[in-house]
Structures are given as C-alpha cells and as structure tokens.
Coordinates of N, CA and C and ligand atoms in Angstrom, one line a residue:
M80 N -45.6 -24.1 59.2 CA -45.7 -24.5 57.7 C -45.9 -26.0 57.6
T81 N -46.7 -26.4 56.7 CA -46.9 -27.8 56.4 C -46.3 -28.2 55.1
A82 N -45.8 -29.4 55.0 CA -45.3 -29.9 53.8 C -46.4 -30.4 52.9
K83 N -47.6 -30.6 53.4 CA -48.6 -31.1 52.6 C -49.2 -30.1 51.6
T84 N -49.5 -30.6 50.4 CA -50.2 -29.7 49.5 C -51.6 -29.5 49.9
R85 N -51.9 -28.2 50.1 CA -53.3 -27.9 50.6 C -54.3 -28.3 49.5
L86 N -55.5 -28.6 50.0 CA -56.7 -28.9 49.2 C -57.8 -27.9 49.5
V87 N -58.3 -27.2 48.5 CA -59.5 -26.4 48.7 C -60.6 -27.0 47.8
A88 N -61.6 -27.5 48.5 CA -62.7 -28.2 47.8 C -64.0 -27.5 48.0
G89 N -64.7 -27.4 47.0 CA -66.0 -26.7 47.0 C -67.1 -27.7 47.1
N90 N -68.0 -27.6 48.1 CA -69.2 -28.5 48.2 C -70.4 -27.7 47.8
W91 N -70.9 -27.9 46.6 CA -72.0 -27.1 46.2 C -73.4 -27.5 46.8
K92 N -73.3 -28.7 47.5 CA -74.6 -29.2 48.1 C -75.7 -29.3 47.1
M93 N -76.9 -29.0 47.4 CA -78.0 -29.1 46.5 C -78.3 -27.8 45.8
N94 N -77.2 -27.3 45.1 CA -77.3 -26.0 44.4 C -76.6 -26.2 43.0
G95 N -77.1 -25.5 42.0 CA -76.5 -25.5 40.7 C -77.3 -26.2 39.6
S96 N -77.2 -25.5 38.5 CA -77.8 -26.1 37.3 C -76.7 -26.0 36.2
K97 N -77.1 -26.3 34.9 CA -76.0 -26.3 34.0 C -75.4 -24.9 33.8
A98 N -76.3 -23.9 34.0 CA -75.8 -22.5 33.9 C -74.6 -22.2 34.9
S99 N -74.6 -23.0 36.0 CA -73.5 -22.8 37.0 C -72.2 -23.2 36.6
L100 N -72.1 -24.0 35.5 CA -70.8 -24.5 35.0 C -70.0 -23.3 34.6
M101 N -70.6 -22.2 34.3 CA -69.8 -20.9 34.0 C -68.9 -20.6 35.2
E102 N -69.4 -20.8 36.4 CA -68.6 -20.5 37.6 C -67.3 -21.4 37.6
I103 N -67.5 -22.6 37.2 CA -66.3 -23.5 37.2 C -65.3 -23.0 36.1
E104 N -65.9 -22.7 35.0 CA -65.1 -22.1 33.8 C -64.3 -20.9 34.3
A105 N -65.0 -20.0 35.1 CA -64.4 -18.8 35.6 C -63.3 -19.1 36.6
V106 N -63.5 -20.2 37.4 CA -62.4 -20.6 38.4 C -61.2 -21.1 37.6
K107 N -61.5 -21.9 36.5 CA -60.4 -22.4 35.7 C -59.6 -21.2 35.1
T108 N -60.3 -20.2 34.6 CA -59.6 -19.1 33.9 C -58.8 -18.3 35.0
G109 N -59.4 -18.2 36.2 CA -58.8 -17.3 37.2 C -57.7 -17.9 38.0
L110 N -57.5 -19.2 37.9 CA -56.5 -19.9 38.7 C -55.1 -19.4 38.4
A111 N -54.3 -19.2 39.4 CA -52.9 -18.9 39.2 C -52.2 -20.1 38.6
N112 N -51.2 -19.9 37.8 CA -50.5 -21.0 37.2 C -49.0 -21.0 37.6
P113 N -48.6 -22.0 38.4 CA -49.4 -23.1 38.9 C -50.3 -22.7 40.1
P114 N -51.4 -23.4 40.4 CA -52.3 -22.9 41.5 C -51.6 -23.0 42.9
G115 N -50.7 -23.8 43.1 CA -50.0 -23.9 44.4 C -50.8 -24.7 45.4
V116 N -52.0 -25.0 45.1 CA -52.9 -25.8 46.0 C -53.7 -26.8 45.1
E117 N -54.2 -27.8 45.7 CA -55.1 -28.7 44.9 C -56.5 -28.1 45.0
V118 N -57.2 -28.1 43.9 CA -58.6 -27.6 43.9 C -59.6 -28.6 43.4
A119 N -60.7 -28.7 44.1 CA -61.7 -29.7 43.7 C -63.1 -29.0 43.8
V120 N -64.0 -29.4 42.9 CA -65.3 -28.9 42.9 C -66.3 -30.1 43.0
C121 N -67.2 -30.1 44.0 CA -68.1 -31.2 44.1 C -69.5 -30.7 43.9
P122 N -69.9 -30.7 42.6 CA -71.3 -30.2 42.3 C -72.3 -31.3 42.5
P123 N -73.6 -31.0 42.4 CA -74.6 -32.1 42.5 C -74.3 -33.1 41.4
A124 N -74.7 -34.3 41.7 CA -74.3 -35.5 40.8 C -74.8 -35.2 39.3
T125 N -75.8 -34.5 39.1 CA -76.3 -34.2 37.8 C -75.3 -33.5 36.9
L126 N -74.4 -32.8 37.6 CA -73.4 -31.9 36.8 C -72.0 -32.5 36.8
I127 N -71.8 -33.7 37.4 CA -70.4 -34.2 37.5 C -69.8 -34.4 36.1
S128 N -70.6 -35.1 35.2 CA -70.0 -35.4 33.8 C -69.7 -34.1 33.1
R129 N -70.6 -33.1 33.2 CA -70.3 -31.9 32.5 C -69.2 -31.1 33.1
A130 N -69.2 -31.1 34.5 CA -68.1 -30.4 35.2 C -66.8 -31.0 34.8
H131 N -66.7 -32.3 34.6 CA -65.5 -33.0 34.3 C -65.0 -32.5 32.9
I132 N -65.9 -32.3 32.0 CA -65.6 -31.8 30.7 C -65.1 -30.3 30.8
V133 N -65.8 -29.5 31.6 CA -65.4 -28.1 31.7 C -64.0 -28.0 32.3
V134 N -63.6 -28.8 33.3 CA -62.3 -28.6 33.9 C -61.2 -29.2 33.1
G135 N -61.5 -29.9 32.0 CA -60.5 -30.5 31.2 C -59.3 -29.6 30.9
G136 N -58.1 -30.1 31.0 CA -56.9 -29.3 30.7 C -56.5 -28.4 31.9
S137 N -57.3 -28.4 33.0 CA -56.9 -27.6 34.1 C -56.6 -28.5 35.3
P138 N -56.0 -27.9 36.4 CA -55.8 -28.8 37.5 C -57.0 -29.0 38.4
I139 N -58.1 -28.5 38.1 CA -59.3 -28.6 38.9 C -59.8 -30.1 38.8
L140 N -60.1 -30.7 40.0 CA -60.6 -32.0 40.0 C -62.1 -31.9 40.4
V141 N -62.8 -33.0 40.1 CA -64.3 -33.0 40.4 C -64.6 -34.1 41.4
G142 N -65.5 -33.9 42.2 CA -65.9 -34.9 43.2 C -67.4 -35.0 43.4
G143 N -67.8 -36.1 44.0 CA -69.2 -36.3 44.3 C -69.4 -35.9 45.8
Q144 N -70.7 -35.8 46.2 CA -71.0 -35.4 47.5 C -71.4 -36.5 48.5
D145 N -71.6 -37.7 47.9 CA -72.0 -38.9 48.6 C -71.9 -40.0 47.7
C146 N -71.9 -41.2 48.2 CA -72.1 -42.4 47.4 C -72.8 -43.5 48.2
H147 N -73.3 -44.5 47.5 CA -73.8 -45.7 48.2 C -72.7 -46.7 48.5
A148 N -72.8 -47.5 49.4 CA -71.7 -48.4 49.8 C -71.6 -49.6 48.7
E149 N -72.7 -49.9 48.0 CA -72.6 -51.0 47.1 C -72.3 -50.6 45.7
V150 N -71.9 -51.6 44.9 CA -71.5 -51.4 43.5 C -72.7 -51.1 42.6
S151 N -73.8 -51.8 42.9 CA -75.0 -51.7 42.0 C -76.1 -52.4 42.8
G152 N -77.3 -52.3 42.2 CA -78.4 -53.0 42.8 C -79.7 -52.2 43.0
A153 N -80.6 -52.7 43.7 CA -82.0 -52.2 43.9 C -81.9 -51.1 45.0
H154 N -81.4 -49.9 44.6 CA -81.3 -48.8 45.6 C -81.7 -47.5 44.8
T155 N -83.0 -47.4 44.7 CA -83.6 -46.3 43.9 C -83.1 -44.9 44.3
G156 N -82.5 -44.2 43.4 CA -82.1 -42.8 43.7 C -80.7 -42.8 44.2
D157 N -80.0 -43.9 44.5 CA -78.7 -43.8 45.0 C -77.7 -43.9 43.8
L158 N -76.4 -43.6 44.2 CA -75.4 -43.6 43.2 C -74.2 -44.4 43.8
A159 N -73.7 -45.3 43.0 CA -72.5 -46.1 43.4 C -71.2 -45.2 43.2
A160 N -70.2 -45.5 44.0 CA -69.0 -44.7 43.8 C -68.4 -45.0 42.4
E161 N -68.6 -46.2 41.9 CA -68.1 -46.5 40.6 C -68.8 -45.6 39.5
M162 N -70.1 -45.2 39.8 CA -70.8 -44.3 38.8 C -70.2 -42.9 38.9
L163 N -69.8 -42.5 40.1 CA -69.2 -41.1 40.2 C -67.8 -41.1 39.4
A164 N -67.1 -42.2 39.6 CA -65.8 -42.3 39.0 C -66.0 -42.3 37.4
D165 N -67.0 -43.1 37.0 CA -67.3 -43.2 35.6 C -67.7 -41.8 35.0
A166 N -68.3 -41.0 35.8 CA -68.7 -39.7 35.4 C -67.6 -38.7 35.4
G167 N -66.4 -39.1 36.0 CA -65.3 -38.2 36.0 C -64.8 -37.7 37.3
A168 N -65.4 -38.2 38.4 CA -65.0 -37.8 39.7 C -63.7 -38.4 40.1
T169 N -63.0 -37.7 40.9 CA -61.7 -38.1 41.5 C -61.9 -38.2 43.0
Y170 N -62.8 -37.4 43.6 CA -63.0 -37.3 45.0 C -64.5 -37.7 45.3
V171 N -64.7 -38.1 46.5 CA -66.1 -38.2 47.0 C -66.1 -37.8 48.5
I172 N -67.1 -37.0 48.8 CA -67.3 -36.6 50.2 C -68.2 -37.6 50.9
V173 N -67.8 -38.1 52.0 CA -68.7 -39.0 52.8 C -68.8 -38.5 54.2
G174 N -70.0 -38.8 54.8 CA -70.2 -38.5 56.2 C -70.4 -37.0 56.5
H175 N -70.8 -36.2 55.5 CA -71.1 -34.8 55.8 C -72.2 -34.8 56.8
S176 N -72.2 -33.8 57.7 CA -73.1 -33.7 58.8 C -74.6 -33.6 58.3
E177 N -74.7 -33.0 57.1 CA -76.1 -32.9 56.5 C -76.6 -34.3 56.1
R178 N -75.7 -35.2 55.7 CA -76.1 -36.6 55.4 C -76.3 -37.4 56.7
R179 N -75.4 -37.1 57.7 CA -75.6 -37.8 59.0 C -76.9 -37.4 59.6
A180 N -77.3 -36.1 59.5 CA -78.5 -35.6 60.1 C -79.8 -35.9 59.3
D181 N -79.7 -35.6 58.0 CA -80.9 -35.8 57.1 C -81.2 -37.2 56.7
H182 N -80.2 -38.0 56.7 CA -80.4 -39.4 56.2 C -80.0 -40.4 57.3
G183 N -79.8 -40.0 58.5 CA -79.5 -40.9 59.6 C -78.2 -41.7 59.4
E184 N -77.3 -41.2 58.7 CA -76.1 -42.0 58.4 C -75.2 -42.2 59.7
T185 N -75.0 -43.4 60.1 CA -74.2 -43.7 61.3 C -72.7 -43.8 60.8
D186 N -71.9 -43.9 61.9 CA -70.4 -44.1 61.6 C -70.2 -45.3 60.7
A187 N -70.9 -46.4 61.0 CA -70.8 -47.6 60.3 C -71.1 -47.4 58.8
V188 N -72.2 -46.7 58.5 CA -72.6 -46.4 57.1 C -71.5 -45.5 56.5
V189 N -71.0 -44.6 57.2 CA -70.0 -43.7 56.6 C -68.7 -44.5 56.3
R190 N -68.4 -45.4 57.2 CA -67.2 -46.2 57.0 C -67.4 -47.1 55.7
A191 N -68.5 -47.6 55.5 CA -68.8 -48.5 54.3 C -68.7 -47.6 53.1
K192 N -69.2 -46.4 53.1 CA -69.1 -45.5 52.0 C -67.7 -45.1 51.6
A193 N -66.9 -44.9 52.7 CA -65.5 -44.6 52.4 C -64.8 -45.7 51.7
E194 N -65.1 -47.0 52.2 CA -64.5 -48.1 51.5 C -65.0 -48.3 50.1
A195 N -66.3 -47.9 49.9 CA -66.8 -47.9 48.5 C -66.1 -46.9 47.6
G196 N -65.8 -45.8 48.2 CA -65.0 -44.7 47.4 C -63.7 -45.3 47.0
W197 N -63.0 -45.9 47.9 CA -61.7 -46.5 47.5 C -61.8 -47.6 46.5
R198 N -62.8 -48.5 46.7 CA -63.0 -49.6 45.7 C -63.1 -49.0 44.3
A199 N -63.7 -47.8 44.2 CA -63.9 -47.2 42.9 C -62.7 -46.3 42.5
G200 N -61.7 -46.3 43.3 CA -60.5 -45.5 43.0 C -60.6 -44.1 43.3
L201 N -61.6 -43.7 44.1 CA -61.7 -42.3 44.5 C -60.9 -41.9 45.8
T202 N -60.6 -40.7 45.9 CA -60.0 -40.2 47.2 C -61.2 -39.7 48.0
V203 N -61.2 -40.1 49.3 CA -62.4 -39.8 50.1 C -62.1 -38.6 51.0
I204 N -63.1 -37.7 51.0 CA -63.1 -36.6 52.0 C -64.1 -37.0 53.0
L205 N -63.6 -37.3 54.2 CA -64.5 -37.8 55.3 C -64.7 -36.7 56.3
C206 N -66.0 -36.4 56.6 CA -66.3 -35.3 57.4 C -66.6 -35.7 58.9
V207 N -66.1 -34.9 59.8 CA -66.4 -35.1 61.2 C -66.7 -33.7 61.8
G208 N -67.3 -33.7 63.0 CA -67.6 -32.4 63.6 C -68.7 -32.5 64.6
E209 N -68.5 -31.6 65.7 CA -69.5 -31.6 66.8 C -70.6 -30.6 66.6
T210 N -71.7 -30.9 67.3 CA -72.8 -29.9 67.3 C -72.5 -28.8 68.4
R211 N -73.3 -27.8 68.3 CA -73.1 -26.7 69.3 C -73.3 -27.2 70.7
A212 N -74.3 -28.1 70.9 CA -74.5 -28.6 72.3 C -73.3 -29.4 72.8
Q213 N -72.8 -30.2 71.9 CA -71.6 -31.0 72.2 C -70.4 -30.2 72.6
R214 N -70.2 -29.1 71.8 CA -69.1 -28.2 72.1 C -69.3 -27.5 73.5
E215 N -70.6 -27.0 73.7 CA -70.8 -26.3 74.9 C -70.7 -27.3 76.1
A216 N -70.9 -28.5 75.9 CA -70.8 -29.5 77.0 C -69.4 -30.0 77.2
G217 N -68.4 -29.4 76.4 CA -67.0 -29.8 76.5 C -66.7 -31.1 75.9
E218 N -67.6 -31.6 75.0 CA -67.4 -32.9 74.4 C -66.8 -32.9 73.0
A219 N -66.5 -31.8 72.5 CA -66.1 -31.7 71.0 C -65.0 -32.7 70.7
L220 N -63.9 -32.7 71.5 CA -62.8 -33.5 71.1 C -63.2 -35.0 71.2
A221 N -64.0 -35.3 72.2 CA -64.4 -36.7 72.3 C -65.3 -37.2 71.2
V222 N -66.2 -36.3 70.8 CA -67.2 -36.6 69.8 C -66.4 -36.9 68.5
V223 N -65.5 -36.0 68.1 CA -64.8 -36.1 66.9 C -63.9 -37.4 66.9
E224 N -63.3 -37.6 68.1 CA -62.5 -38.8 68.2 C -63.3 -40.1 68.0
G225 N -64.6 -40.1 68.5 CA -65.5 -41.2 68.3 C -65.8 -41.4 66.9
Q226 N -66.1 -40.2 66.2 CA -66.4 -40.3 64.7 C -65.3 -40.9 63.9
L227 N -64.1 -40.4 64.3 CA -62.9 -41.0 63.6 C -62.8 -42.5 63.8
A228 N -62.9 -42.9 65.0 CA -62.7 -44.3 65.3 C -63.8 -45.1 64.6
G229 N -65.0 -44.6 64.6 CA -66.1 -45.3 64.0 C -66.2 -45.3 62.5
S230 N -65.8 -44.2 61.9 CA -66.1 -44.0 60.5 C -64.8 -44.1 59.5
V231 N -63.6 -44.0 60.1 CA -62.4 -44.1 59.2 C -62.1 -45.6 59.2
P232 N -62.1 -46.2 57.9 CA -61.8 -47.6 57.8 C -60.3 -47.9 58.0
D233 N -60.0 -49.2 58.2 CA -58.6 -49.5 58.5 C -57.7 -49.3 57.2
G234 N -58.3 -49.3 56.1 CA -57.5 -49.1 54.8 C -57.1 -47.7 54.5
A235 N -57.3 -46.8 55.5 CA -57.0 -45.4 55.2 C -55.5 -45.2 55.1
R236 N -55.1 -44.4 54.1 CA -53.8 -44.0 53.8 C -53.7 -42.5 53.5
A237 N -52.6 -41.9 53.5 CA -52.5 -40.5 53.2 C -52.9 -40.2 51.8
R238 N -52.8 -41.1 50.9 CA -53.1 -40.9 49.5 C -54.6 -41.1 49.2
N239 N -55.3 -41.8 50.1 CA -56.7 -42.0 49.7 C -57.7 -41.4 50.7
L240 N -57.3 -40.7 51.7 CA -58.2 -40.1 52.7 C -57.8 -38.7 53.1
V241 N -58.8 -37.8 53.1 CA -58.7 -36.5 53.6 C -59.8 -36.3 54.7
I242 N -59.4 -35.8 55.8 CA -60.4 -35.5 56.8 C -60.9 -34.1 56.7
A243 N -62.2 -33.8 56.8 CA -62.7 -32.5 56.9 C -63.3 -32.3 58.3
Y244 N -62.7 -31.4 59.1 CA -63.3 -31.0 60.4 C -64.3 -29.9 60.1
E245 N -65.6 -30.2 60.3 CA -66.7 -29.2 60.1 C -67.6 -29.2 61.3
P246 N -67.4 -28.2 62.2 CA -68.3 -28.1 63.3 C -69.7 -27.8 62.8
V247 N -70.6 -28.6 63.2 CA -72.0 -28.5 62.6 C -72.5 -27.0 62.8
W248 N -72.2 -26.4 63.9 CA -72.7 -25.1 64.3 C -72.1 -24.0 63.5
A249 N -71.0 -24.3 62.8 CA -70.3 -23.3 61.9 C -70.8 -23.4 60.5
I250 N -71.5 -24.4 60.1 CA -71.9 -24.6 58.7 C -73.1 -23.7 58.3
G251 N -72.8 -22.8 57.4 CA -73.9 -22.0 56.9 C -74.3 -20.9 57.8
T252 N -73.6 -20.7 58.9 CA -74.1 -19.8 59.9 C -73.3 -18.5 60.0
G253 N -72.1 -18.4 59.3 CA -71.3 -17.3 59.4 C -70.4 -17.3 60.7
L254 N -70.6 -18.3 61.5 CA -69.9 -18.5 62.8 C -68.7 -19.4 62.5
T255 N -67.6 -19.1 63.1 CA -66.4 -20.0 63.0 C -65.8 -20.1 64.4
P256 N -65.1 -21.3 64.7 CA -64.4 -21.4 66.0 C -63.3 -20.4 66.0
T257 N -62.7 -20.2 67.2 CA -61.5 -19.4 67.3 C -60.4 -20.2 66.6
G258 N -59.3 -19.5 66.3 CA -58.1 -20.1 65.7 C -57.6 -21.2 66.7
A259 N -57.7 -20.8 68.0 CA -57.1 -21.8 69.0 C -58.0 -23.0 69.0
D260 N -59.3 -22.9 68.9 CA -60.2 -24.1 68.9 C -59.9 -24.9 67.6
I261 N -59.7 -24.3 66.5 CA -59.4 -25.0 65.3 C -58.1 -25.8 65.4
A262 N -57.1 -25.0 65.9 CA -55.8 -25.6 66.1 C -55.8 -26.8 67.0
E263 N -56.6 -26.7 68.1 CA -56.7 -27.8 69.1 C -57.3 -29.0 68.5
M264 N -58.4 -28.8 67.7 CA -59.1 -29.9 67.1 C -58.3 -30.6 66.0
H265 N -57.6 -29.7 65.2 CA -56.8 -30.3 64.1 C -55.6 -31.1 64.7
A266 N -55.1 -30.6 65.8 CA -54.0 -31.4 66.4 C -54.5 -32.7 67.0
H267 N -55.7 -32.6 67.6 CA -56.3 -33.8 68.1 C -56.5 -34.9 67.1
I268 N -57.1 -34.4 65.9 CA -57.4 -35.3 64.8 C -56.1 -35.9 64.3
G269 N -55.1 -35.0 64.1 CA -53.8 -35.5 63.6 C -53.2 -36.5 64.5
A270 N -53.3 -36.3 65.8 CA -52.7 -37.2 66.8 C -53.4 -38.6 66.7
R271 N -54.7 -38.6 66.6 CA -55.4 -39.8 66.5 C -55.1 -40.6 65.3
L272 N -55.0 -39.9 64.1 CA -54.6 -40.5 62.9 C -53.2 -41.1 62.9
A273 N -52.3 -40.3 63.5 CA -50.9 -40.8 63.6 C -50.8 -42.0 64.5
E274 N -51.6 -42.0 65.6 CA -51.6 -43.1 66.5 C -52.0 -44.4 65.8
R275 N -53.0 -44.3 64.9 CA -53.6 -45.4 64.3 C -52.9 -45.9 63.0
F276 N -52.5 -44.9 62.3 CA -51.9 -45.2 60.9 C -50.5 -44.8 60.8
G277 N -49.8 -44.4 61.9 CA -48.4 -44.1 61.8 C -48.1 -43.0 60.9
E278 N -47.0 -43.1 60.1 CA -46.5 -42.1 59.3 C -47.6 -41.7 58.2
D279 N -48.3 -42.7 57.7 CA -49.4 -42.4 56.8 C -50.4 -41.5 57.4
G280 N -50.8 -41.8 58.7 CA -51.8 -41.0 59.4 C -51.3 -39.6 59.5
A281 N -50.0 -39.4 59.8 CA -49.5 -38.1 60.0 C -49.5 -37.3 58.7
G282 N -49.5 -38.1 57.6 CA -49.5 -37.4 56.2 C -50.9 -37.1 55.7
M283 N -51.9 -37.5 56.4 CA -53.3 -37.2 55.9 C -53.6 -35.7 56.1
R284 N -54.3 -35.2 55.1 CA -54.6 -33.8 55.2 C -55.9 -33.6 56.0
I285 N -55.9 -32.5 56.8 CA -57.1 -32.2 57.6 C -57.6 -30.8 57.2
L286 N -58.8 -30.8 56.5 CA -59.4 -29.6 56.1 C -60.2 -29.0 57.2
Y287 N -60.4 -27.7 57.2 CA -61.4 -27.1 58.0 C -62.6 -26.7 57.1
G288 N -63.8 -26.9 57.6 CA -65.0 -26.5 56.9 C -66.0 -25.9 57.8
G289 N -66.7 -24.8 57.3 CA -67.8 -24.2 58.1 C -67.6 -22.7 58.0
S290 N -68.4 -22.0 57.1 CA -68.3 -20.6 57.0 C -67.0 -20.1 56.6
V291 N -66.2 -20.8 55.7 CA -65.0 -20.3 55.2 C -65.4 -19.3 54.1
K292 N -64.9 -18.1 54.2 CA -65.3 -17.0 53.2 C -64.0 -16.3 52.8
P293 N -64.1 -15.5 51.7 CA -62.9 -14.7 51.3 C -62.3 -13.9 52.5
D294 N -63.2 -13.4 53.3 CA -62.6 -12.4 54.4 C -62.1 -13.1 55.6
N295 N -62.3 -14.4 55.8 CA -61.7 -15.1 56.9 C -60.7 -16.2 56.5
A296 N -60.6 -16.4 55.2 CA -59.8 -17.6 54.7 C -58.3 -17.5 55.1
A297 N -57.7 -16.3 55.0 CA -56.3 -16.2 55.3 C -56.0 -16.5 56.8
E298 N -56.9 -16.0 57.6 CA -56.8 -16.2 59.0 C -56.9 -17.7 59.4
I299 N -57.9 -18.4 58.7 CA -58.1 -19.8 58.9 C -56.9 -20.6 58.4
F300 N -56.3 -20.2 57.2 CA -55.2 -21.0 56.7 C -53.9 -20.7 57.5
A301 N -53.9 -19.7 58.3 CA -52.7 -19.4 59.1 C -52.7 -20.3 60.4
V302 N -53.8 -20.9 60.7 CA -53.9 -21.8 61.9 C -53.1 -23.0 61.7
A303 N -52.3 -23.4 62.7 CA -51.5 -24.6 62.6 C -52.4 -25.8 62.4
G304 N -51.9 -26.7 61.4 CA -52.6 -28.0 61.2 C -53.8 -27.9 60.2
V305 N -54.0 -26.7 59.6 CA -55.1 -26.6 58.6 C -54.5 -26.8 57.2
D306 N -54.9 -27.9 56.6 CA -54.3 -28.3 55.3 C -55.2 -28.0 54.2
G307 N -56.1 -27.1 54.4 CA -57.1 -26.8 53.3 C -58.4 -26.5 53.9
A308 N -59.4 -26.4 52.9 CA -60.8 -26.1 53.4 C -61.8 -26.8 52.5
L309 N -62.9 -27.1 53.2 CA -64.1 -27.6 52.5 C -65.1 -26.5 52.6
V310 N -65.4 -25.9 51.4 CA -66.1 -24.6 51.3 C -67.5 -24.9 50.8
G311 N -68.6 -24.4 51.5 CA -69.9 -24.6 51.0 C -70.3 -23.4 50.2
G312 N -71.1 -22.5 50.8 CA -71.7 -21.3 50.1 C -70.8 -20.5 49.3
A313 N -69.6 -20.3 49.8 CA -68.6 -19.4 49.1 C -68.0 -20.1 47.9
S314 N -68.3 -21.4 47.7 CA -67.7 -22.1 46.5 C -68.6 -21.9 45.3
L315 N -69.8 -21.3 45.5 CA -70.8 -21.2 44.4 C -70.5 -20.1 43.5
K316 N -69.7 -19.1 44.0 CA -69.3 -17.9 43.1 C -67.8 -18.0 42.9
A317 N -67.5 -18.0 41.6 CA -66.1 -18.1 41.2 C -65.2 -17.1 41.9
A318 N -65.6 -15.9 42.0 CA -64.7 -14.9 42.6 C -64.4 -15.2 44.1
D319 N -65.4 -15.6 44.8 CA -65.2 -15.9 46.2 C -64.4 -17.2 46.3
F320 N -64.6 -18.2 45.5 CA -63.9 -19.4 45.6 C -62.4 -19.2 45.2
L321 N -62.2 -18.4 44.2 CA -60.8 -18.0 43.8 C -60.1 -17.3 44.9
A322 N -60.8 -16.4 45.6 CA -60.2 -15.6 46.7 C -59.7 -16.6 47.8
I323 N -60.5 -17.6 48.1 CA -60.2 -18.6 49.1 C -59.0 -19.4 48.6
I324 N -59.1 -19.9 47.4 CA -57.9 -20.7 46.8 C -56.6 -19.8 46.9
N325 N -56.7 -18.6 46.6 CA -55.5 -17.8 46.6 C -55.0 -17.6 48.0
A326 N -55.9 -17.5 49.0 CA -55.5 -17.4 50.4 C -54.8 -18.6 50.9
A327 N -55.1 -19.8 50.2 CA -54.5 -21.0 50.6 C -53.1 -21.3 50.0
R328 N -52.7 -20.4 49.0 CA -51.4 -20.6 48.4 C -50.3 -20.4 49.4
P329 N -49.3 -21.3 49.4 CA -48.2 -21.2 50.3 C -47.5 -19.9 50.1
A330 N -47.0 -19.2 51.1 CA -46.3 -18.0 51.0 C -44.9 -18.3 50.4
E331 N -44.5 -17.5 49.5 CA -43.2 -17.8 48.8 C -42.1 -17.1 49.6
Ligands
13P20 P1 -70.6 -23.3 54.4 O1 -69.2 -22.9 53.9 O2 -71.7 -22.8 53.6 O3 -70.7 -23.0 55.9 O4 -70.6 -24.9 54.3 C1 -69.6 -25.7 54.8 C2 -69.8 -27.1 54.5 O5 -70.7 -27.7 55.0 C3 -68.9 -27.7 53.4 O6 -69.1 -29.0 53.3

C-alpha cells in the first residue's frame, strides 16, 4: 500500500475534436464522489481551454502534452508552458517517447521543458522508458536511470514532479511488461529519486504507462510502487477511462 494519492492521467495524443469534450463530460458525470484518486486529462492543445471549462466544478485537472522551454519568441507552432497555464492547464507532460523519437528531443531538451513547466506553475509529468532492443539487451534499468539523471532537473520536488515509466514497446501495442518487471523498474526509479532528492524524491509519484486498459488496470495497480497510470488509447473513451480510474481507487 502506498500513502501517495494515485494519479490517473489520460494522454489523448493527436486525437480529439470539440465533439470529444463529451467524453470528458461523461468522465465528470461518472466519477465516484470522492474519486479517491487524482484525475487529469491531457487533450490536444486546441482543446485545453474548452476542456478546462468542461471540467469546472469537478476534481478533473487538465494538462498539456508538451511545451517549449522558452516563455515566448520566434518559435512558430510551439507553445510556452505559460500559455498552457493560461488556457487552464495544471499539468504538462514532457519527454514522452513520441516527442523524443519524432522530434529528436534529448534529455537536455526535456530537462529545459520540465523547468519551463515549473516556471509556469505547472506540475510536470516526465516520461522515461526503454525500447524493446534495450530491454532485450538487458539495458532497461540503465537506460531509464540515464534518462532520469539527464532529464530530471535539480529543482524536482514531490509536489512538482511525477515520473511516468512508459516502456516504448508497450505503447499502443497491447503488450505490457510482467508485474515483476514493472515492480523492478518502479523500485529502481524510486531508489534513484530518493538517492538524489531524499524524502522529497521518495514522495514522488511514479506512474506506469503503456497499454493500460480496463482489463489489465487492476493487475497493474496491484504492482508494488505503481502510483497511477498514464493512459493513451483507453483514455479516449469515457467508459474505459472511468474503469481504469475506478481500478486505481484505494481498497477500503
Ligand atoms: P497507450 O495507452 O495507447 O499504450 O499509450 C500510452 C502512452 O503513451 C501514454 O502516454
């Protein structure tokens, strides 16, 4: 049992139009009262302001999926963390493997984005995770340790940082690591954070992400050291997302 309040966050990625706000409305309606867990939805940036209005009066928080490191300037197409906050975001995801792969984001870039999120008052969800080749080569723990060392800034505290462990090979594939592999990685991440940040590090939440679905959520949340989930595909449908949120509720 963990004393940390779990976080279940939905990453819509490049999916959703204003019609999808109905799904957020349905999550709001379907949430248990109190929900027992923290809930966040990270829609595409075009929907953040509207999502912020839709979640009004509910415990659901809204987040962005990425931000630029700078406050403003000549960066066509980019969004500053301050803009996300202004639109109503509380969270921002940085370092997702799709950003690292599609946009060549290095650990240094991810670190600067995390600092930008804090500068804007956002809580940062920072993603790490190994590829299939790295796991097969027995390098998973070392790769994630390197990502943590390179992309988590010194200003990290339990209140401003959440780590999401997302094995690249488990994202969108229907594959998940074994419970033992998830437990091993979460323990490893927790130990590195505690080593570097002391009690604050030990208090940081570590989410699991990668093919979390209604039918495997309970099993994943039962794994030691799993403080919540970052959910992709299954967060797009209210019924699926609600089932995952309910699976994360602490047993009474
Ligand atoms: P899926 O849940 O679709 O595998 O995506 C996971 C993810 O990348 C969340 O950030």
